[in-house]
Amino acid sequence: GAVVSQHPSRVICKSGTSVKIECRSLDFQATTMFWYRQFPKKSLMLMATSNEGSKATYEQGVEKDKFLINHASLTLSTLTVTSAHPEDSSFYICSPVVGGGLGNEQFFGPGTRLTVL
Amino acid sequence: GQQVMQIPQYQHVQEGEDFTTYCNSSTTLSNIQWYKQRPGGHPVFLIQLVKSGEVKKQKRLTFQFGEAKKNSSLHITATQTTDVGTYFCAGVRGATNKLIFGTGTLLAVQP
């Protein structure tokens, strides 16, 4: 299967700081990247969809100015949580789309656990 | 709110017992996928169902897609401790790659 990495795997930060999460597809090129958020014991909620070279599309209720997504290359997408607050503490997971077909199997990064104090 | 519901939320079984989780969507799906997530881990793809009424088997796991393509089920026969985790269905609507995840079912297996 496709290899996806995320960095960092775990981060603890103070309230008000910004945190950047990197997602890399190591053995394939991803024109589309999904970013999910998962609160403890909850399901994955899609935050945004990014396409290489263009602006991300955010799901309803997700603040685009708070969660900055950059998909500058086919192998790297970043999510920056700006001015983080304790309620932003969550598990953030990226998922690149492999292949051009619809509804293909999706691979997920190992996730980044963010804790905001 | 969540538009893909799963029941039960939690199931505790003795090793060797069977387990089933049910997935229901409020709208028709073009296909449905199932994922398993171990505690602390990320979702891992299990299978994809595309056709109405489709049934697929993977060893002890049996997956079904409803005739109306709005519901699905995952059945595990003779559970093992390695089956522990949360099972998510994820539906795809229309011509998109977006996955709408179900609420998940946490399976605990007692040896």
Coordinates of C-alpha atoms in Angstrom, one line a residue:
Chain A
G1 CA 0.0 0.0 0.0
A2 CA 0.9 3.7 -0.2
V3 CA 3.3 5.0 2.4
V4 CA 2.2 8.2 4.2
S5 CA 4.2 10.0 6.9
Q6 CA 3.2 12.7 9.2
H7 CA 5.3 14.9 11.4
P8 CA 5.3 15.5 14.2
S9 CA 3.5 12.4 15.6
R10 CA 2.8 14.2 18.9
V11 CA 3.0 17.8 19.9
I12 CA 2.2 19.7 23.1
C13 CA 2.0 23.5 22.9
K14 CA 0.8 26.5 24.8
S15 CA -2.4 28.2 24.1
G16 CA -2.0 30.9 21.5
T17 CA 0.9 29.3 19.6
S18 CA 0.8 28.0 16.1
V19 CA 1.5 24.4 15.1
K20 CA 2.5 23.1 11.7
I21 CA 1.8 19.5 10.8
E22 CA 3.4 18.0 7.7
C23 CA 2.0 15.2 5.6
R24 CA 4.2 13.4 3.0
S25 CA 3.3 10.8 0.5
L26 CA 6.6 8.9 0.2
D27 CA 6.1 6.6 -2.8
F28 CA 3.4 8.2 -4.9
Q29 CA 2.1 11.6 -5.9
A30 CA -1.1 12.9 -4.5
T31 CA -3.0 15.6 -6.3
T32 CA -5.6 15.7 -3.6
M33 CA -5.2 15.5 0.2
F34 CA -7.9 15.2 2.8
W35 CA -7.4 16.4 6.3
Y36 CA -9.4 14.8 9.1
R37 CA -9.8 15.6 12.8
Q38 CA -10.7 13.0 15.4
F39 CA -11.6 13.8 19.0
P40 CA -11.2 11.1 21.6
K41 CA -13.6 8.2 21.1
K42 CA -15.2 9.9 18.2
S43 CA -15.3 9.4 14.5
L44 CA -13.1 11.1 11.9
M45 CA -14.5 14.4 10.6
L46 CA -13.4 15.7 7.3
M47 CA -11.9 19.2 7.8
A48 CA -10.8 20.2 4.3
T49 CA -9.8 19.0 0.9
S50 CA -6.7 20.4 -0.7
N51 CA -5.6 20.1 -4.3
E52 CA -2.0 20.7 -5.3
G53 CA -1.4 24.3 -6.4
S54 CA -4.9 25.6 -5.5
K55 CA -6.7 26.8 -2.4
A56 CA -8.2 24.2 -0.1
T57 CA -11.9 23.6 0.3
Y58 CA -13.1 23.6 3.8
E59 CA -16.1 21.7 5.3
Q60 CA -18.9 23.6 6.9
G61 CA -18.0 24.8 10.4
V62 CA -14.2 24.6 9.9
E63 CA -12.5 28.0 10.0
K64 CA -10.2 28.5 7.1
D65 CA -8.2 31.2 8.8
K66 CA -7.5 29.0 11.8
F67 CA -6.6 25.9 9.9
L68 CA -4.2 26.9 7.1
I69 CA -3.6 24.3 4.5
N70 CA -0.8 24.4 2.0
H71 CA -0.5 21.8 -0.7
A72 CA 2.5 23.1 -2.5
S73 CA 3.7 19.9 -4.1
L74 CA 2.4 16.5 -5.1
T75 CA 4.2 14.9 -2.1
L76 CA 3.8 17.4 0.7
S77 CA 0.8 19.0 2.3
T78 CA 0.8 21.0 5.5
L79 CA -1.8 21.9 8.1
T80 CA -1.1 24.9 10.4
V81 CA -3.3 25.3 13.4
T82 CA -3.0 29.0 14.2
S83 CA -3.4 30.5 17.7
A84 CA -4.2 27.1 19.1
H85 CA -6.6 26.7 22.0
P86 CA -7.3 23.8 24.3
E87 CA -10.5 22.9 22.2
D88 CA -8.2 22.3 19.2
S89 CA -6.6 19.4 21.0
S90 CA -7.3 16.5 18.8
F91 CA -5.9 13.8 16.5
Y92 CA -5.2 15.2 13.1
I93 CA -4.9 12.7 10.2
C94 CA -4.0 13.4 6.6
S95 CA -5.2 11.1 3.7
P96 CA -3.8 11.5 0.2
V97 CA -5.9 10.3 -2.7
V98 CA -4.1 7.6 -4.7
G99 CA -5.1 7.1 -8.2
G100 CA -7.5 8.9 -10.4
G101 CA -10.6 6.7 -10.0
L102 CA -13.5 7.6 -7.8
G103 CA -14.0 6.0 -4.4
N104 CA -10.5 4.4 -4.3
E105 CA -9.1 3.0 -1.2
Q106 CA -7.7 5.8 0.9
F107 CA -4.5 5.6 2.9
F108 CA -4.1 7.5 6.0
G109 CA -1.1 9.0 7.7
P110 CA -0.2 7.8 11.2
G111 CA -1.7 11.0 12.6
T112 CA -0.6 13.9 14.8
R113 CA -1.8 14.1 18.3
L114 CA -2.0 17.8 19.3
T115 CA -2.4 18.8 22.9
V116 CA -2.9 22.5 23.7
L117 CA -2.3 23.5 27.3
Chain B
G1 CA -24.5 16.3 12.1
Q2 CA -23.3 12.8 11.5
Q3 CA -25.2 11.3 8.6
V4 CA -23.7 7.8 8.7
M5 CA -24.7 6.0 11.8
Q6 CA -23.4 2.8 13.2
I7 CA -24.8 0.5 15.9
P8 CA -23.8 -0.6 18.4
Q9 CA -21.4 2.1 19.6
Y10 CA -19.7 -0.5 21.8
Q11 CA -19.7 -4.3 21.9
H12 CA -18.0 -6.6 24.4
V13 CA -17.8 -10.2 23.5
Q14 CA -16.1 -13.4 24.7
E15 CA -13.4 -14.7 22.4
G16 CA -15.0 -17.1 20.0
E17 CA -18.3 -15.3 19.9
D18 CA -19.6 -13.6 16.7
F19 CA -19.9 -9.8 16.2
T20 CA -21.8 -7.6 13.9
T21 CA -21.8 -3.9 13.3
Y22 CA -24.4 -2.1 11.2
C23 CA -24.0 1.0 9.2
N24 CA -26.8 3.2 8.0
S25 CA -26.7 6.3 5.7
S26 CA -29.4 8.9 5.4
T27 CA -28.7 9.0 1.6
T28 CA -27.7 6.6 -1.1
L29 CA -24.0 5.9 -1.4
S30 CA -22.0 5.2 -4.5
N31 CA -19.8 2.9 -2.6
I32 CA -18.9 2.1 1.0
Q33 CA -15.6 1.3 2.6
W34 CA -14.8 -0.3 5.9
Y35 CA -11.8 0.6 8.1
K36 CA -10.3 -0.7 11.3
Q37 CA -8.6 1.5 13.8
R38 CA -6.6 0.1 16.7
P39 CA -6.3 2.3 19.9
G40 CA -3.8 5.0 19.2
G41 CA -3.5 4.1 15.6
H42 CA -4.9 5.4 12.3
P43 CA -7.7 3.8 10.2
V44 CA -6.6 0.9 8.0
F45 CA -8.6 0.0 5.0
L46 CA -10.4 -3.4 5.1
I47 CA -12.6 -3.5 2.0
Q48 CA -14.7 -1.6 -0.5
L49 CA -18.2 -2.5 -1.7
V50 CA -19.7 -1.0 -4.8
K51 CA -22.6 -3.0 -6.1
S52 CA -26.1 -3.1 -4.7
G53 CA -26.5 -6.3 -2.6
E54 CA -22.8 -7.1 -2.8
V55 CA -21.3 -9.5 -0.3
K56 CA -17.6 -10.0 0.2
K57 CA -15.7 -12.2 2.6
Q58 CA -12.2 -12.0 4.0
K59 CA -11.5 -15.0 6.1
R60 CA -13.7 -14.6 9.2
L61 CA -15.1 -11.2 8.1
T62 CA -18.2 -10.9 5.9
F63 CA -19.2 -7.5 4.5
Q64 CA -22.6 -6.7 3.0
F65 CA -23.9 -3.7 1.0
G66 CA -27.7 -3.2 1.1
E67 CA -29.9 -3.4 -1.9
A68 CA -30.7 0.3 -1.6
K69 CA -27.0 1.2 -1.1
K70 CA -27.8 3.0 2.1
N71 CA -26.8 0.4 4.6
S72 CA -24.0 -2.0 5.2
S73 CA -22.8 -4.6 7.8
L74 CA -19.7 -6.2 8.9
H75 CA -19.9 -9.6 10.6
I76 CA -17.0 -11.3 12.3
T77 CA -17.2 -15.0 13.0
A78 CA -15.5 -16.5 16.0
T79 CA -13.8 -13.3 17.3
Q80 CA -10.2 -13.3 18.4
T81 CA -8.4 -10.9 20.6
T82 CA -6.6 -9.5 17.6
D83 CA -10.0 -8.2 16.3
V84 CA -10.1 -5.6 19.1
G85 CA -10.4 -2.0 17.7
T86 CA -13.0 0.4 16.3
Y87 CA -14.6 -0.5 13.1
F88 CA -15.7 2.4 10.9
C89 CA -17.8 2.3 7.8
A90 CA -17.2 5.2 5.4
G91 CA -19.5 6.1 2.6
V92 CA -18.8 7.9 -0.7
R93 CA -21.6 10.0 -2.2
G94 CA -21.8 10.8 -5.8
A95 CA -18.8 11.6 -8.0
T96 CA -16.4 12.4 -5.2
N97 CA -13.6 10.8 -3.3
K98 CA -14.9 12.3 0.0
L99 CA -15.4 9.7 2.7
I100 CA -18.2 10.3 5.2
F101 CA -17.2 8.2 8.2
G102 CA -19.7 6.4 10.3
T103 CA -19.8 6.8 14.1
G104 CA -17.8 3.7 14.6
T105 CA -18.2 0.5 16.7
L106 CA -15.7 -0.3 19.4
L107 CA -15.1 -4.0 19.8
A108 CA -13.7 -5.4 22.9
V109 CA -12.8 -9.1 23.0
Q110 CA -12.3 -10.9 26.3
P111 CA -10.0 -13.9 26.2

